[in-house]
């Protein structure tokens, strides 16, 4: 791809996007507050056991009816069910305080999580669910839900954190298409006196089970670089796509990969450098990987807040695991991401999905929080260190399971490119100022690896011991991709 070709493409994109966005952004926008309000009220709709109709075809009722004002074609739904006290169960401990839901039918869902009212209250205890497969009718064994609470969130004192919508939440768990559920939440007690280890209430107030249906896969969108189709875009979709206008046409489902030479030429062209000699023409930047856009994985753009939030730079990358489990196929990754997105926004009360990028077990890379893949978009992934960093979630749980080599490779490819845009060495160190957390006080300058694990910024098991052990490999490979 020559410089003239690049500039020609940009000229075409700029003119078409200007016209399209002007028309699209004139459409009425859904209020962010309205888009987030409904999960505070539980939906009680439930399919009777004898009803032969497929649950996925039922119309939303209760709070979800008001949560989906856009169109019937928008994929996905969220239902919030309040937990109730359960009778004592000797298997859980005679003195345990237990809340949950007995085994019951439910409209179809594929991801679950538990939320509560106060985001600053930690759930100290055990959360377990079991689900009934919609395909086989068989019930699963009890599955543990990771009870991480505070570490995946917007920084303290930020608008996102203090919005009044944020709730405490467990990690989401992908369970596959299901139509029945049972859940129990057991407080962790002091063995000596049977009281809560926190010295406060046994369990947080307002515990609710969230059932998330990601909806059907979005219809095929045609070739990766098909001509823009403005008529198929909502105002929010046009805005989310337009911030990537230098990389792909409006409405594209993927951003195509480039060779390292093409990436360098593109990088220099954006800075008005052409034909220069020396180090300036050989920046340390890896080849741009193929990235599935938000439109590609089927994001419902009306769910998130309309505006984008940015920081000054990208000096570090924090690697996470999504803790959603490993029981998914790569062809289901888009559904998993749509479910996490819904859980972060509708259930947890965040402005958008928390991560900047996601990588599946096959190494495919997905755009996360809206705002543009080349830009320093501020996420909600590492409490205290969301400024001047990016968060990458590998889909899965890697405490006791090794991450696939393709996923580690995807992290290396993504960081070589994105960190290279900001002059960061993936194998080096950097300083970030803490926004407040349980490891570093607010305002402290902290020396970190440019590619760090979540646990380096917050006391947590994330990204899992097995993935954390692979970060040295990711750093070395990423630096090599940059030509270092």
PDB file of N, CA, C and O in Angstrom, residues 236-296:
ATOM      1  N   UNK A 236     -25.657   5.980  17.310  1.00  0.00           N
ATOM      2  CA  UNK A 236     -24.616   5.493  18.206  1.00  0.00           C
ATOM      3  C   UNK A 236     -23.629   4.592  17.476  1.00  0.00           C
ATOM      4  O   UNK A 236     -22.417   4.649  17.722  1.00  0.00           O
ATOM      5  N   UNK A 237     -24.140   3.745  16.558  1.00  0.00           N
ATOM      6  CA  UNK A 237     -23.257   2.864  15.794  1.00  0.00           C
ATOM      7  C   UNK A 237     -22.340   3.662  14.876  1.00  0.00           C
ATOM      8  O   UNK A 237     -21.157   3.346  14.724  1.00  0.00           O
ATOM      9  N   UNK A 238     -22.889   4.700  14.259  1.00  0.00           N
ATOM     10  CA  UNK A 238     -22.078   5.542  13.374  1.00  0.00           C
ATOM     11  C   UNK A 238     -20.962   6.217  14.158  1.00  0.00           C
ATOM     12  O   UNK A 238     -19.819   6.290  13.704  1.00  0.00           O
ATOM     13  N   UNK A 239     -21.272   6.703  15.364  1.00  0.00           N
ATOM     14  CA  UNK A 239     -20.257   7.365  16.170  1.00  0.00           C
ATOM     15  C   UNK A 239     -19.168   6.396  16.598  1.00  0.00           C
ATOM     16  O   UNK A 239     -17.979   6.716  16.567  1.00  0.00           O
ATOM     17  N   UNK A 240     -19.556   5.180  17.003  1.00  0.00           N
ATOM     18  CA  UNK A 240     -18.578   4.184  17.442  1.00  0.00           C
ATOM     19  C   UNK A 240     -17.684   3.726  16.301  1.00  0.00           C
ATOM     20  O   UNK A 240     -16.521   3.373  16.515  1.00  0.00           O
ATOM     21  N   UNK A 241     -18.212   3.732  15.090  1.00  0.00           N
ATOM     22  CA  UNK A 241     -17.432   3.315  13.927  1.00  0.00           C
ATOM     23  C   UNK A 241     -16.578   4.447  13.382  1.00  0.00           C
ATOM     24  O   UNK A 241     -15.455   4.231  12.911  1.00  0.00           O
ATOM     25  N   UNK A 242     -17.083   5.682  13.433  1.00  0.00           N
ATOM     26  CA  UNK A 242     -16.378   6.820  12.841  1.00  0.00           C
ATOM     27  C   UNK A 242     -15.037   7.089  13.504  1.00  0.00           C
ATOM     28  O   UNK A 242     -14.121   7.601  12.864  1.00  0.00           O
ATOM     29  N   UNK A 243     -14.880   6.736  14.788  1.00  0.00           N
ATOM     30  CA  UNK A 243     -13.602   6.973  15.467  1.00  0.00           C
ATOM     31  C   UNK A 243     -12.502   6.048  14.960  1.00  0.00           C
ATOM     32  O   UNK A 243     -11.330   6.240  15.289  1.00  0.00           O
ATOM     33  N   UNK A 244     -12.859   5.060  14.142  1.00  0.00           N
ATOM     34  CA  UNK A 244     -11.872   4.196  13.501  1.00  0.00           C
ATOM     35  C   UNK A 244     -11.784   4.472  11.999  1.00  0.00           C
ATOM     36  O   UNK A 244     -11.341   3.622  11.226  1.00  0.00           O
ATOM     37  N   UNK A 245     -12.185   5.670  11.590  1.00  0.00           N
ATOM     38  CA  UNK A 245     -12.312   5.986  10.159  1.00  0.00           C
ATOM     39  C   UNK A 245     -10.993   5.899   9.402  1.00  0.00           C
ATOM     40  O   UNK A 245     -10.988   5.632   8.203  1.00  0.00           O
ATOM     41  N   UNK A 246      -9.863   6.127  10.061  1.00  0.00           N
ATOM     42  CA  UNK A 246      -8.574   6.046   9.384  1.00  0.00           C
ATOM     43  C   UNK A 246      -8.143   4.615   9.110  1.00  0.00           C
ATOM     44  O   UNK A 246      -7.176   4.381   8.392  1.00  0.00           O
ATOM     45  N   UNK A 247      -8.867   3.659   9.683  1.00  0.00           N
ATOM     46  CA  UNK A 247      -8.452   2.263   9.598  1.00  0.00           C
ATOM     47  C   UNK A 247      -9.366   1.407   8.741  1.00  0.00           C
ATOM     48  O   UNK A 247      -8.920   0.416   8.155  1.00  0.00           O
ATOM     49  N   UNK A 248     -10.647   1.751   8.677  1.00  0.00           N
ATOM     50  CA  UNK A 248     -11.618   0.945   7.931  1.00  0.00           C
ATOM     51  C   UNK A 248     -12.832   1.803   7.628  1.00  0.00           C
ATOM     52  O   UNK A 248     -13.102   2.785   8.325  1.00  0.00           O
ATOM     53  N   UNK A 249     -13.606   1.419   6.603  1.00  0.00           N
ATOM     54  CA  UNK A 249     -14.796   2.195   6.247  1.00  0.00           C
ATOM     55  C   UNK A 249     -15.834   2.206   7.363  1.00  0.00           C
ATOM     56  O   UNK A 249     -15.850   1.330   8.232  1.00  0.00           O
ATOM     57  N   UNK A 250     -16.687   3.190   7.315  1.00  0.00           N
ATOM     58  CA  UNK A 250     -17.766   3.303   8.286  1.00  0.00           C
ATOM     59  C   UNK A 250     -18.617   2.038   8.255  1.00  0.00           C
ATOM     60  O   UNK A 250     -19.047   1.590   7.202  1.00  0.00           O
ATOM     61  N   UNK A 251     -18.850   1.453   9.411  1.00  0.00           N
ATOM     62  CA  UNK A 251     -19.677   0.262   9.506  1.00  0.00           C
ATOM     63  C   UNK A 251     -18.945  -1.038   9.277  1.00  0.00           C
ATOM     64  O   UNK A 251     -19.560  -2.098   9.280  1.00  0.00           O
ATOM     65  N   UNK A 252     -17.623  -0.998   9.106  1.00  0.00           N
ATOM     66  CA  UNK A 252     -16.858  -2.225   8.874  1.00  0.00           C
ATOM     67  C   UNK A 252     -16.926  -3.137  10.096  1.00  0.00           C
ATOM     68  O   UNK A 252     -16.948  -2.677  11.235  1.00  0.00           O
ATOM     69  N   UNK A 253     -16.948  -4.437   9.849  1.00  0.00           N
ATOM     70  CA  UNK A 253     -16.992  -5.408  10.937  1.00  0.00           C
ATOM     71  C   UNK A 253     -15.602  -5.820  11.397  1.00  0.00           C
ATOM     72  O   UNK A 253     -15.463  -6.402  12.478  1.00  0.00           O
ATOM     73  N   UNK A 254     -14.592  -5.551  10.595  1.00  0.00           N
ATOM     74  CA  UNK A 254     -13.220  -5.824  11.006  1.00  0.00           C
ATOM     75  C   UNK A 254     -12.302  -4.716  10.522  1.00  0.00           C
ATOM     76  O   UNK A 254     -12.585  -4.036   9.532  1.00  0.00           O
ATOM     77  N   UNK A 255     -11.217  -4.547  11.239  1.00  0.00           N
ATOM     78  CA  UNK A 255     -10.119  -3.692  10.807  1.00  0.00           C
ATOM     79  C   UNK A 255      -9.046  -4.627  10.292  1.00  0.00           C
ATOM     80  O   UNK A 255      -8.566  -5.492  11.038  1.00  0.00           O
ATOM     81  N   UNK A 256      -8.656  -4.521   9.029  1.00  0.00           N
ATOM     82  CA  UNK A 256      -7.748  -5.520   8.440  1.00  0.00           C
ATOM     83  C   UNK A 256      -6.325  -5.382   8.986  1.00  0.00           C
ATOM     84  O   UNK A 256      -5.898  -4.307   9.423  1.00  0.00           O
ATOM     85  N   UNK A 257      -5.613  -6.478   8.952  1.00  0.00           N
ATOM     86  CA  UNK A 257      -4.220  -6.468   9.376  1.00  0.00           C
ATOM     87  C   UNK A 257      -3.350  -5.795   8.319  1.00  0.00           C
ATOM     88  O   UNK A 257      -3.711  -5.727   7.138  1.00  0.00           O
ATOM     89  N   UNK A 258      -2.211  -5.290   8.760  1.00  0.00           N
ATOM     90  CA  UNK A 258      -1.207  -4.704   7.874  1.00  0.00           C
ATOM     91  C   UNK A 258       0.135  -5.350   8.163  1.00  0.00           C
ATOM     92  O   UNK A 258       0.381  -5.806   9.285  1.00  0.00           O
ATOM     93  N   UNK A 259       1.019  -5.372   7.178  1.00  0.00           N
ATOM     94  CA  UNK A 259       2.383  -5.806   7.425  1.00  0.00           C
ATOM     95  C   UNK A 259       3.091  -4.754   8.284  1.00  0.00           C
ATOM     96  O   UNK A 259       2.595  -3.634   8.454  1.00  0.00           O
ATOM     97  N   UNK A 260       4.263  -5.093   8.782  1.00  0.00           N
ATOM     98  CA  UNK A 260       4.994  -4.121   9.599  1.00  0.00           C
ATOM     99  C   UNK A 260       5.375  -2.899   8.768  1.00  0.00           C
ATOM    100  O   UNK A 260       5.292  -1.760   9.246  1.00  0.00           O
ATOM    101  N   UNK A 261       5.764  -3.112   7.529  1.00  0.00           N
ATOM    102  CA  UNK A 261       6.123  -1.978   6.681  1.00  0.00           C
ATOM    103  C   UNK A 261       4.915  -1.080   6.432  1.00  0.00           C
ATOM    104  O   UNK A 261       5.015   0.145   6.514  1.00  0.00           O
ATOM    105  N   UNK A 262       3.776  -1.682   6.125  1.00  0.00           N
ATOM    106  CA  UNK A 262       2.562  -0.896   5.910  1.00  0.00           C
ATOM    107  C   UNK A 262       2.170  -0.147   7.178  1.00  0.00           C
ATOM    108  O   UNK A 262       1.748   1.014   7.123  1.00  0.00           O
ATOM    109  N   UNK A 263       2.314  -0.803   8.329  1.00  0.00           N
ATOM    110  CA  UNK A 263       1.976  -0.168   9.592  1.00  0.00           C
ATOM    111  C   UNK A 263       2.870   1.030   9.855  1.00  0.00           C
ATOM    112  O   UNK A 263       2.411   2.099  10.282  1.00  0.00           O
ATOM    113  N   UNK A 264       4.176   0.882   9.586  1.00  0.00           N
ATOM    114  CA  UNK A 264       5.106   1.986   9.779  1.00  0.00           C
ATOM    115  C   UNK A 264       4.800   3.145   8.835  1.00  0.00           C
ATOM    116  O   UNK A 264       4.813   4.314   9.234  1.00  0.00           O
ATOM    117  N   UNK A 265       4.510   2.817   7.579  1.00  0.00           N
ATOM    118  CA  UNK A 265       4.171   3.867   6.613  1.00  0.00           C
ATOM    119  C   UNK A 265       2.911   4.605   7.046  1.00  0.00           C
ATOM    120  O   UNK A 265       2.837   5.842   6.976  1.00  0.00           O
ATOM    121  N   UNK A 266       1.926   3.848   7.498  1.00  0.00           N
ATOM    122  CA  UNK A 266       0.682   4.465   7.952  1.00  0.00           C
ATOM    123  C   UNK A 266       0.929   5.342   9.177  1.00  0.00           C
ATOM    124  O   UNK A 266       0.417   6.459   9.280  1.00  0.00           O
ATOM    125  N   UNK A 267       1.742   4.855  10.093  1.00  0.00           N
ATOM    126  CA  UNK A 267       2.081   5.595  11.307  1.00  0.00           C
ATOM    127  C   UNK A 267       2.768   6.911  10.964  1.00  0.00           C
ATOM    128  O   UNK A 267       2.429   7.977  11.478  1.00  0.00           O
ATOM    129  N   UNK A 268       3.741   6.860  10.063  1.00  0.00           N
ATOM    130  CA  UNK A 268       4.483   8.058   9.691  1.00  0.00           C
ATOM    131  C   UNK A 268       3.616   9.025   8.881  1.00  0.00           C
ATOM    132  O   UNK A 268       3.751  10.242   9.009  1.00  0.00           O
ATOM    133  N   UNK A 269       2.726   8.477   8.036  1.00  0.00           N
ATOM    134  CA  UNK A 269       1.865   9.329   7.218  1.00  0.00           C
ATOM    135  C   UNK A 269       0.948  10.181   8.086  1.00  0.00           C
ATOM    136  O   UNK A 269       0.661  11.338   7.765  1.00  0.00           O
ATOM    137  N   UNK A 270       0.486   9.624   9.186  1.00  0.00           N
ATOM    138  CA  UNK A 270      -0.393  10.391  10.071  1.00  0.00           C
ATOM    139  C   UNK A 270       0.352  11.536  10.739  1.00  0.00           C
ATOM    140  O   UNK A 270      -0.268  12.468  11.257  1.00  0.00           O
ATOM    141  N   UNK A 271       1.677  11.472  10.734  1.00  0.00           N
ATOM    142  CA  UNK A 271       2.494  12.532  11.329  1.00  0.00           C
ATOM    143  C   UNK A 271       3.151  13.422  10.272  1.00  0.00           C
ATOM    144  O   UNK A 271       4.026  14.227  10.584  1.00  0.00           O
ATOM    145  N   UNK A 272       2.738  13.266   9.023  1.00  0.00           N
ATOM    146  CA  UNK A 272       3.239  14.115   7.953  1.00  0.00           C
ATOM    147  C   UNK A 272       4.667  13.825   7.559  1.00  0.00           C
ATOM    148  O   UNK A 272       5.366  14.701   7.040  1.00  0.00           O
ATOM    149  N   UNK A 273       5.156  12.605   7.821  1.00  0.00           N
ATOM    150  CA  UNK A 273       6.536  12.233   7.493  1.00  0.00           C
ATOM    151  C   UNK A 273       6.512  11.288   6.299  1.00  0.00           C
ATOM    152  O   UNK A 273       5.882  10.234   6.342  1.00  0.00           O
ATOM    153  N   UNK A 274       7.211  11.651   5.251  1.00  0.00           N
ATOM    154  CA  UNK A 274       7.273  10.797   4.074  1.00  0.00           C
ATOM    155  C   UNK A 274       8.657  10.949   3.448  1.00  0.00           C
ATOM    156  O   UNK A 274       9.117  12.053   3.164  1.00  0.00           O
ATOM    157  N   UNK A 275       9.328   9.815   3.273  1.00  0.00           N
ATOM    158  CA  UNK A 275      10.638   9.829   2.635  1.00  0.00           C
ATOM    159  C   UNK A 275      11.759  10.263   3.547  1.00  0.00           C
ATOM    160  O   UNK A 275      12.897  10.443   3.103  1.00  0.00           O
ATOM    161  N   UNK A 276      11.497  10.451   4.849  1.00  0.00           N
ATOM    162  CA  UNK A 276      12.563  10.838   5.769  1.00  0.00           C
ATOM    163  C   UNK A 276      13.494   9.661   5.986  1.00  0.00           C
ATOM    164  O   UNK A 276      13.154   8.510   5.734  1.00  0.00           O
ATOM    165  N   UNK A 277      14.722   9.956   6.454  1.00  0.00           N
ATOM    166  CA  UNK A 277      15.706   8.908   6.660  1.00  0.00           C
ATOM    167  C   UNK A 277      16.049   8.800   8.136  1.00  0.00           C
ATOM    168  O   UNK A 277      15.758   9.684   8.935  1.00  0.00           O
ATOM    169  N   UNK A 278      16.688   7.677   8.497  1.00  0.00           N
ATOM    170  CA  UNK A 278      17.147   7.498   9.862  1.00  0.00           C
ATOM    171  C   UNK A 278      16.098   6.842  10.736  1.00  0.00           C
ATOM    172  O   UNK A 278      15.150   6.211  10.261  1.00  0.00           O
ATOM    173  N   UNK A 279      16.282   7.016  12.044  1.00  0.00           N
ATOM    174  CA  UNK A 279      15.433   6.333  13.011  1.00  0.00           C
ATOM    175  C   UNK A 279      13.974   6.735  12.892  1.00  0.00           C
ATOM    176  O   UNK A 279      13.080   5.958  13.190  1.00  0.00           O
ATOM    177  N   UNK A 280      13.737   7.970  12.437  1.00  0.00           N
ATOM    178  CA  UNK A 280      12.362   8.450  12.356  1.00  0.00           C
ATOM    179  C   UNK A 280      11.528   7.632  11.387  1.00  0.00           C
ATOM    180  O   UNK A 280      10.315   7.560  11.500  1.00  0.00           O
ATOM    181  N   UNK A 281      12.175   7.005  10.389  1.00  0.00           N
ATOM    182  CA  UNK A 281      11.432   6.213   9.412  1.00  0.00           C
ATOM    183  C   UNK A 281      11.377   4.748   9.800  1.00  0.00           C
ATOM    184  O   UNK A 281      10.874   3.929   9.042  1.00  0.00           O
ATOM    185  N   UNK A 282      11.893   4.382  10.956  1.00  0.00           N
ATOM    186  CA  UNK A 282      11.869   2.996  11.411  1.00  0.00           C
ATOM    187  C   UNK A 282      11.386   2.940  12.863  1.00  0.00           C
ATOM    188  O   UNK A 282      12.121   2.541  13.766  1.00  0.00           O
ATOM    189  N   UNK A 283      10.144   3.358  13.094  1.00  0.00           N
ATOM    190  CA  UNK A 283       9.647   3.368  14.465  1.00  0.00           C
ATOM    191  C   UNK A 283       9.482   1.946  14.991  1.00  0.00           C
ATOM    192  O   UNK A 283       9.237   1.006  14.244  1.00  0.00           O
ATOM    193  N   UNK A 284       9.627   1.812  16.305  1.00  0.00           N
ATOM    194  CA  UNK A 284       9.428   0.502  16.928  1.00  0.00           C
ATOM    195  C   UNK A 284       7.933   0.270  17.091  1.00  0.00           C
ATOM    196  O   UNK A 284       7.330   0.649  18.097  1.00  0.00           O
ATOM    197  N   UNK A 285       7.369  -0.330  16.088  1.00  0.00           N
ATOM    198  CA  UNK A 285       5.926  -0.596  16.115  1.00  0.00           C
ATOM    199  C   UNK A 285       5.658  -1.894  15.376  1.00  0.00           C
ATOM    200  O   UNK A 285       6.211  -2.135  14.293  1.00  0.00           O
ATOM    201  N   UNK A 286       4.865  -2.763  15.982  1.00  0.00           N
ATOM    202  CA  UNK A 286       4.566  -4.046  15.370  1.00  0.00           C
ATOM    203  C   UNK A 286       3.503  -3.937  14.301  1.00  0.00           C
ATOM    204  O   UNK A 286       2.787  -2.929  14.205  1.00  0.00           O
ATOM    205  N   UNK A 287       3.373  -4.962  13.468  1.00  0.00           N
ATOM    206  CA  UNK A 287       2.333  -4.948  12.439  1.00  0.00           C
ATOM    207  C   UNK A 287       0.944  -4.889  13.063  1.00  0.00           C
ATOM    208  O   UNK A 287       0.701  -5.476  14.125  1.00  0.00           O
ATOM    209  N   UNK A 288       0.077  -4.156  12.407  1.00  0.00           N
ATOM    210  CA  UNK A 288      -1.282  -4.050  12.944  1.00  0.00           C
ATOM    211  C   UNK A 288      -2.013  -5.375  12.771  1.00  0.00           C
ATOM    212  O   UNK A 288      -2.111  -5.901  11.659  1.00  0.00           O
ATOM    213  N   UNK A 289      -2.554  -5.950  13.844  1.00  0.00           N
ATOM    214  CA  UNK A 289      -3.290  -7.202  13.720  1.00  0.00           C
ATOM    215  C   UNK A 289      -4.713  -6.962  13.231  1.00  0.00           C
ATOM    216  O   UNK A 289      -5.223  -5.839  13.274  1.00  0.00           O
ATOM    217  N   UNK A 290      -5.352  -8.006  12.796  1.00  0.00           N
ATOM    218  CA  UNK A 290      -6.768  -7.937  12.442  1.00  0.00           C
ATOM    219  C   UNK A 290      -7.578  -7.782  13.728  1.00  0.00           C
ATOM    220  O   UNK A 290      -7.349  -8.487  14.710  1.00  0.00           O
ATOM    221  N   UNK A 291      -8.513  -6.844  13.729  1.00  0.00           N
ATOM    222  CA  UNK A 291      -9.321  -6.567  14.914  1.00  0.00           C
ATOM    223  C   UNK A 291     -10.797  -6.604  14.546  1.00  0.00           C
ATOM    224  O   UNK A 291     -11.233  -5.926  13.604  1.00  0.00           O
ATOM    225  N   UNK A 292     -11.567  -7.394  15.249  1.00  0.00           N
ATOM    226  CA  UNK A 292     -13.017  -7.420  15.069  1.00  0.00           C
ATOM    227  C   UNK A 292     -13.584  -6.192  15.775  1.00  0.00           C
ATOM    228  O   UNK A 292     -13.336  -5.969  16.959  1.00  0.00           O
ATOM    229  N   UNK A 293     -14.331  -5.384  15.041  1.00  0.00           N
ATOM    230  CA  UNK A 293     -14.881  -4.153  15.599  1.00  0.00           C
ATOM    231  C   UNK A 293     -16.088  -4.442  16.487  1.00  0.00           C
ATOM    232  O   UNK A 293     -16.608  -5.561  16.525  1.00  0.00           O
ATOM    233  N   UNK A 294     -16.540  -3.410  17.185  1.00  0.00           N
ATOM    234  CA  UNK A 294     -17.752  -3.551  17.991  1.00  0.00           C
ATOM    235  C   UNK A 294     -18.935  -3.952  17.122  1.00  0.00           C
ATOM    236  O   UNK A 294     -19.763  -4.773  17.523  1.00  0.00           O
ATOM    237  N   UNK A 295     -19.009  -3.396  15.925  1.00  0.00           N
ATOM    238  CA  UNK A 295     -20.073  -3.805  15.005  1.00  0.00           C
ATOM    239  C   UNK A 295     -19.911  -5.271  14.620  1.00  0.00           C
ATOM    240  O   UNK A 295     -20.888  -5.988  14.431  1.00  0.00           O
ATOM    241  N   UNK A 296     -18.660  -5.727  14.530  1.00  0.00           N
ATOM    242  CA  UNK A 296     -18.393  -7.114  14.159  1.00  0.00           C
ATOM    243  C   UNK A 296     -18.864  -8.107  15.200  1.00  0.00           C
ATOM    244  O   UNK A 296     -19.313  -9.200  14.849  1.00  0.00           O
TER     245      UNK A 296
END
